[in-house]
mmCIF file of C-alpha atoms and ligand atoms in Angstrom:
data_model
loop_
_atom_site.group_PDB
_atom_site.id
_atom_site.type_symbol
_atom_site.label_atom_id
_atom_site.label_comp_id
_atom_site.label_asym_id
_atom_site.label_seq_id
_atom_site.Cartn_x
_atom_site.Cartn_y
_atom_site.Cartn_z
ATOM 1 C CA MET A 1 99.500 143.748 2.531
ATOM 2 C CA SER A 2 99.683 147.468 3.004
ATOM 3 C CA VAL A 3 102.427 149.795 3.556
ATOM 4 C CA ILE A 4 102.347 153.358 5.047
ATOM 5 C CA ARG A 5 104.809 155.983 3.705
ATOM 6 C CA VAL A 6 106.465 157.630 6.604
ATOM 7 C CA GLY A 7 109.429 159.782 5.542
ATOM 8 C CA ASP A 8 110.786 160.982 2.191
ATOM 9 C CA ALA A 9 114.203 162.706 2.278
ATOM 10 C CA ARG A 10 117.233 163.539 0.337
ATOM 11 C CA LEU A 11 120.182 161.034 1.038
ATOM 12 C CA PRO A 12 123.683 161.726 -0.387
ATOM 13 C CA THR A 13 125.766 158.522 -0.476
ATOM 14 C CA ALA A 14 129.163 157.236 -1.811
ATOM 15 C CA HIS A 15 127.062 155.982 -4.812
ATOM 16 C CA GLY A 16 125.248 159.199 -5.522
ATOM 17 C CA VAL A 17 122.431 161.317 -4.267
ATOM 18 C CA PHE A 18 119.107 159.536 -3.743
ATOM 19 C CA ARG A 19 115.638 160.164 -2.283
ATOM 20 C CA ILE A 20 115.143 157.595 0.723
ATOM 21 C CA VAL A 21 111.433 156.752 1.405
ATOM 22 C CA SER A 22 110.610 154.923 4.585
ATOM 23 C CA TYR A 23 107.585 152.669 5.129
ATOM 24 C CA ARG A 24 105.879 150.839 7.766
ATOM 25 C CA ALA A 25 104.405 147.589 6.719
ATOM 26 C CA ASP A 26 101.993 145.229 8.403
ATOM 27 C CA ASP A 27 104.616 142.504 8.137
ATOM 28 C CA GLY A 28 106.023 144.101 11.331
ATOM 29 C CA HIS A 29 109.133 145.639 9.598
ATOM 30 C CA GLU A 30 110.136 148.958 8.473
ATOM 31 C CA HIS A 31 111.509 149.119 4.943
ATOM 32 C CA VAL A 32 113.219 151.831 2.863
ATOM 33 C CA ALA A 33 113.358 152.636 -0.810
ATOM 34 C CA MET A 34 116.366 154.304 -2.500
ATOM 35 C CA VAL A 35 114.959 156.309 -5.372
ATOM 36 C CA GLU A 36 116.809 158.203 -8.224
ATOM 37 C CA GLY A 37 114.851 160.243 -10.791
ATOM 38 C CA ASP A 38 111.027 159.908 -11.216
ATOM 39 C CA PRO A 39 110.130 156.281 -10.352
ATOM 40 C CA SER A 40 106.687 156.485 -11.937
ATOM 41 C CA GLY A 41 105.829 154.667 -15.107
ATOM 42 C CA SER A 42 106.992 151.524 -16.658
ATOM 43 C CA GLY A 43 110.479 149.708 -17.184
ATOM 44 C CA VAL A 44 111.854 151.212 -13.958
ATOM 45 C CA LEU A 45 115.274 149.710 -13.294
ATOM 46 C CA THR A 46 114.724 148.248 -9.872
ATOM 47 C CA ARG A 47 116.336 145.901 -7.288
ATOM 48 C CA LEU A 48 114.625 144.210 -4.410
ATOM 49 C CA HIS A 49 117.467 143.830 -1.849
ATOM 50 C CA SER A 50 116.895 141.360 0.982
ATOM 51 C CA GLU A 51 118.621 142.582 4.157
ATOM 52 C CA CYS A 52 121.932 140.945 5.024
ATOM 53 C CA LEU A 53 123.583 142.324 8.042
ATOM 54 C CA THR A 54 126.820 140.297 7.350
ATOM 55 C CA GLY A 55 127.174 141.075 3.666
ATOM 56 C CA ASP A 56 125.727 144.540 3.560
ATOM 57 C CA VAL A 57 127.311 146.035 6.656
ATOM 58 C CA LEU A 58 130.184 143.747 7.770
ATOM 59 C CA GLY A 59 131.721 143.040 4.526
ATOM 60 C CA SER A 60 131.154 139.401 4.658
ATOM 61 C CA ARG A 61 132.736 137.201 1.779
ATOM 62 C CA LYS A 62 130.182 134.199 2.476
ATOM 63 C CA CYS A 63 127.719 135.861 0.160
ATOM 64 C CA ASP A 64 127.564 138.603 -2.450
ATOM 65 C CA CYS A 65 124.977 140.792 -1.066
ATOM 66 C CA GLY A 66 127.185 143.776 -0.347
ATOM 67 C CA ASP A 67 128.630 143.870 -3.669
ATOM 68 C CA GLN A 68 125.015 143.447 -5.226
ATOM 69 C CA LEU A 69 123.770 146.245 -3.130
ATOM 70 C CA SER A 70 126.606 148.527 -4.222
ATOM 71 C CA HIS A 71 126.174 147.531 -7.843
ATOM 72 C CA ALA A 72 122.390 148.296 -7.652
ATOM 73 C CA LEU A 73 122.717 151.695 -6.190
ATOM 74 C CA ARG A 74 125.596 152.631 -8.731
ATOM 75 C CA SER A 75 123.464 151.245 -11.527
ATOM 76 C CA ILE A 76 120.370 153.413 -10.822
ATOM 77 C CA SER A 77 122.706 156.436 -10.018
ATOM 78 C CA ASP A 78 124.508 156.097 -13.362
ATOM 79 C CA SER A 79 121.312 155.483 -15.366
ATOM 80 C CA ASP A 80 118.102 157.421 -15.929
ATOM 81 C CA GLY A 81 116.971 156.468 -12.486
ATOM 82 C CA GLY A 82 115.420 153.650 -10.703
ATOM 83 C CA VAL A 83 114.487 152.090 -7.215
ATOM 84 C CA VAL A 84 116.263 149.926 -4.772
ATOM 85 C CA VAL A 85 113.796 148.540 -2.239
ATOM 86 C CA TYR A 86 115.682 147.475 0.883
ATOM 87 C CA LEU A 87 113.650 144.741 2.429
ATOM 88 C CA ARG A 88 114.043 144.096 6.198
ATOM 89 C CA GLY A 89 113.024 140.797 7.685
ATOM 90 C CA HIS A 90 114.647 138.945 4.731
ATOM 91 C CA GLU A 91 117.810 138.098 6.520
ATOM 92 C CA GLY A 92 119.137 134.661 5.601
ATOM 93 C CA ARG A 93 116.291 134.140 3.028
ATOM 94 C CA GLY A 94 113.723 134.995 5.967
ATOM 95 C CA ILE A 95 114.994 132.823 8.761
ATOM 96 C CA GLY A 96 116.605 135.755 10.696
ATOM 97 C CA ILE A 97 120.152 136.710 11.699
ATOM 98 C CA ALA A 98 120.481 134.339 14.651
ATOM 99 C CA ASN A 99 119.334 131.306 12.654
ATOM 100 C CA LYS A 100 121.325 132.501 9.773
ATOM 101 C CA ILE A 101 124.741 132.357 11.812
ATOM 102 C CA LYS A 102 123.571 128.816 13.155
ATOM 103 C CA ALA A 103 123.228 127.907 9.545
ATOM 104 C CA TYR A 104 126.842 129.250 8.990
ATOM 105 C CA GLU A 105 128.046 127.113 11.892
ATOM 106 C CA LEU A 106 126.354 124.119 10.097
ATOM 107 C CA GLN A 107 128.132 125.125 6.738
ATOM 108 C CA ASP A 108 131.450 125.344 8.603
ATOM 109 C CA ALA A 109 130.644 121.602 9.320
ATOM 110 C CA GLY A 110 130.144 120.752 5.662
ATOM 111 C CA LEU A 111 126.438 121.467 4.751
ATOM 112 C CA ASP A 112 125.725 123.645 2.030
ATOM 113 C CA THR A 113 123.314 126.796 2.280
ATOM 114 C CA VAL A 114 120.171 124.801 1.539
ATOM 115 C CA ASP A 115 120.753 121.866 3.722
ATOM 116 C CA ALA A 116 122.019 124.163 6.606
ATOM 117 C CA ASN A 117 118.437 125.610 6.705
ATOM 118 C CA THR A 118 116.553 122.347 6.460
ATOM 119 C CA ALA A 119 118.800 120.839 9.029
ATOM 120 C CA GLN A 120 117.410 123.392 11.478
ATOM 121 C CA GLY A 121 113.723 122.542 10.477
ATOM 122 C CA LEU A 122 113.637 125.852 8.646
ATOM 123 C CA PRO A 123 112.295 126.817 5.211
ATOM 124 C CA VAL A 124 114.962 127.203 2.478
ATOM 125 C CA ASP A 125 113.511 130.441 1.422
ATOM 126 C CA ALA A 126 110.650 132.245 3.425
ATOM 127 C CA ARG A 127 110.725 135.570 1.692
ATOM 128 C CA GLN A 128 107.568 137.195 0.438
ATOM 129 C CA TYR A 129 107.559 140.010 -1.983
ATOM 130 C CA ASP A 130 104.128 141.504 -1.363
ATOM 131 C CA VAL A 131 105.614 144.376 0.628
ATOM 132 C CA ALA A 132 108.036 145.152 -2.179
ATOM 133 C CA ALA A 133 105.104 145.235 -4.615
ATOM 134 C CA ALA A 134 103.199 147.569 -2.405
ATOM 135 C CA ILE A 135 106.117 149.954 -2.055
ATOM 136 C CA LEU A 136 106.703 149.939 -5.782
ATOM 137 C CA VAL A 137 102.904 150.654 -6.495
ATOM 138 C CA ASP A 138 103.085 153.530 -3.815
ATOM 139 C CA LEU A 139 105.995 154.991 -5.849
ATOM 140 C CA GLY A 140 104.024 154.920 -8.933
ATOM 141 C CA VAL A 141 106.025 152.004 -10.465
ATOM 142 C CA GLU A 142 104.041 150.247 -13.114
ATOM 143 C CA SER A 143 106.609 147.646 -14.292
ATOM 144 C CA VAL A 144 110.239 146.962 -13.793
ATOM 145 C CA ARG A 145 113.567 145.956 -15.423
ATOM 146 C CA LEU A 146 114.501 143.776 -12.296
ATOM 147 C CA MET A 147 118.310 143.675 -11.451
ATOM 148 C CA SER A 148 118.385 140.043 -10.036
ATOM 149 C CA ASN A 149 119.673 136.615 -10.729
ATOM 150 C CA ASN A 150 116.591 134.962 -8.817
ATOM 151 C CA PRO A 151 113.600 134.231 -10.865
ATOM 152 C CA ALA A 152 111.426 133.656 -7.586
ATOM 153 C CA LYS A 153 111.565 137.547 -7.414
ATOM 154 C CA VAL A 154 109.934 137.697 -10.726
ATOM 155 C CA ALA A 155 107.039 135.459 -9.675
ATOM 156 C CA GLY A 156 106.802 137.273 -6.327
ATOM 157 C CA LEU A 157 106.354 140.604 -7.993
ATOM 158 C CA SER A 158 104.187 139.540 -10.749
ATOM 159 C CA GLU A 159 101.808 137.760 -8.318
ATOM 160 C CA HIS A 160 101.241 141.062 -6.431
ATOM 161 C CA GLY A 161 100.637 143.223 -9.550
ATOM 162 C CA VAL A 162 103.888 144.554 -10.643
ATOM 163 C CA ARG A 163 104.872 143.339 -14.085
ATOM 164 C CA VAL A 164 108.512 142.426 -14.667
ATOM 165 C CA ASP A 165 109.525 143.446 -18.332
ATOM 166 C CA GLU A 166 113.012 142.134 -18.158
ATOM 167 C CA LEU A 167 115.346 140.259 -15.724
ATOM 168 C CA VAL A 168 118.752 142.202 -15.702
ATOM 169 C CA PRO A 169 121.474 139.888 -14.475
ATOM 170 C CA VAL A 170 123.725 141.202 -11.792
ATOM 171 C CA VAL A 171 127.286 140.311 -12.411
ATOM 172 C CA VAL A 172 129.718 141.246 -9.515
ATOM 173 C CA PRO A 173 133.250 139.983 -8.928
ATOM 174 C CA VAL A 174 133.470 136.475 -7.401
ATOM 175 C CA HIS A 175 135.635 135.958 -4.516
ATOM 176 C CA PRO A 176 136.994 132.420 -3.752
ATOM 177 C CA GLU A 177 135.220 132.536 -0.426
ATOM 178 C CA THR A 178 131.741 133.189 -2.076
ATOM 179 C CA GLU A 179 131.975 130.842 -5.061
ATOM 180 C CA GLN A 180 130.518 127.692 -3.441
ATOM 181 C CA TYR A 181 127.613 129.672 -2.154
ATOM 182 C CA LEU A 182 126.953 131.241 -5.452
ATOM 183 C CA ARG A 183 127.256 127.690 -7.168
ATOM 184 C CA THR A 184 124.589 126.280 -4.727
ATOM 185 C CA LYS A 185 122.109 129.009 -5.698
ATOM 186 C CA VAL A 186 122.539 128.195 -9.301
ATOM 187 C CA ASP A 187 122.379 124.317 -8.787
ATOM 188 C CA ARG A 188 119.735 124.090 -6.092
ATOM 189 C CA LEU A 189 117.676 127.500 -6.043
ATOM 190 C CA GLY A 190 117.351 128.020 -9.748
ATOM 191 C CA HIS A 191 119.239 131.218 -9.942
ATOM 192 C CA VAL A 192 120.745 132.487 -13.284
ATOM 193 C CA ASP A 193 124.308 131.369 -13.743
ATOM 194 C CA VAL A 194 126.298 134.409 -14.128
ATOM 195 C CA LEU A 195 129.395 132.748 -12.721
HETATM 196 ZN ZN1 ZN B 1 124.138 138.034 2.212
#
């Protein structure tokens, strides 16, 4: 997997002032990295954020993605710096927005987030982290302290040459509407239990 760096600009946000670096990857998607401080070296505070239109943009309470993204941006802004890689094409753990909403329809009928994917003949988690690793390498990141509750991301990065020094749990407020989804991620997908 290779990525091409396209743009690199200053981006003031509600969470602080960042550099935003854009990439074209041969997975057919365009991705961005939000960077605070000098990202080269080891132990860089990092989040790999999977695109979630409903959670990141629309304020959905069916998942905690929006809160996790805000938390990650604030964390790197408040610390010595770091990187949030925003991964396109990861919607619904890789099944796309249309299928994800179909999965929500099945969840409304009683299935959980795992069975709603398999009932459609879709993978439970199709996400790959080779692009994320290539972006981190391009930024000079040698190893990361990864803000995540998902051990699969550790394996995904390590496989592609970026060492994970530490898994930093992400603890965000749990809304009643989100709780069942988070519980399923712990029970069925091996996520760290921060509930
Ligand atoms: Zn989400």
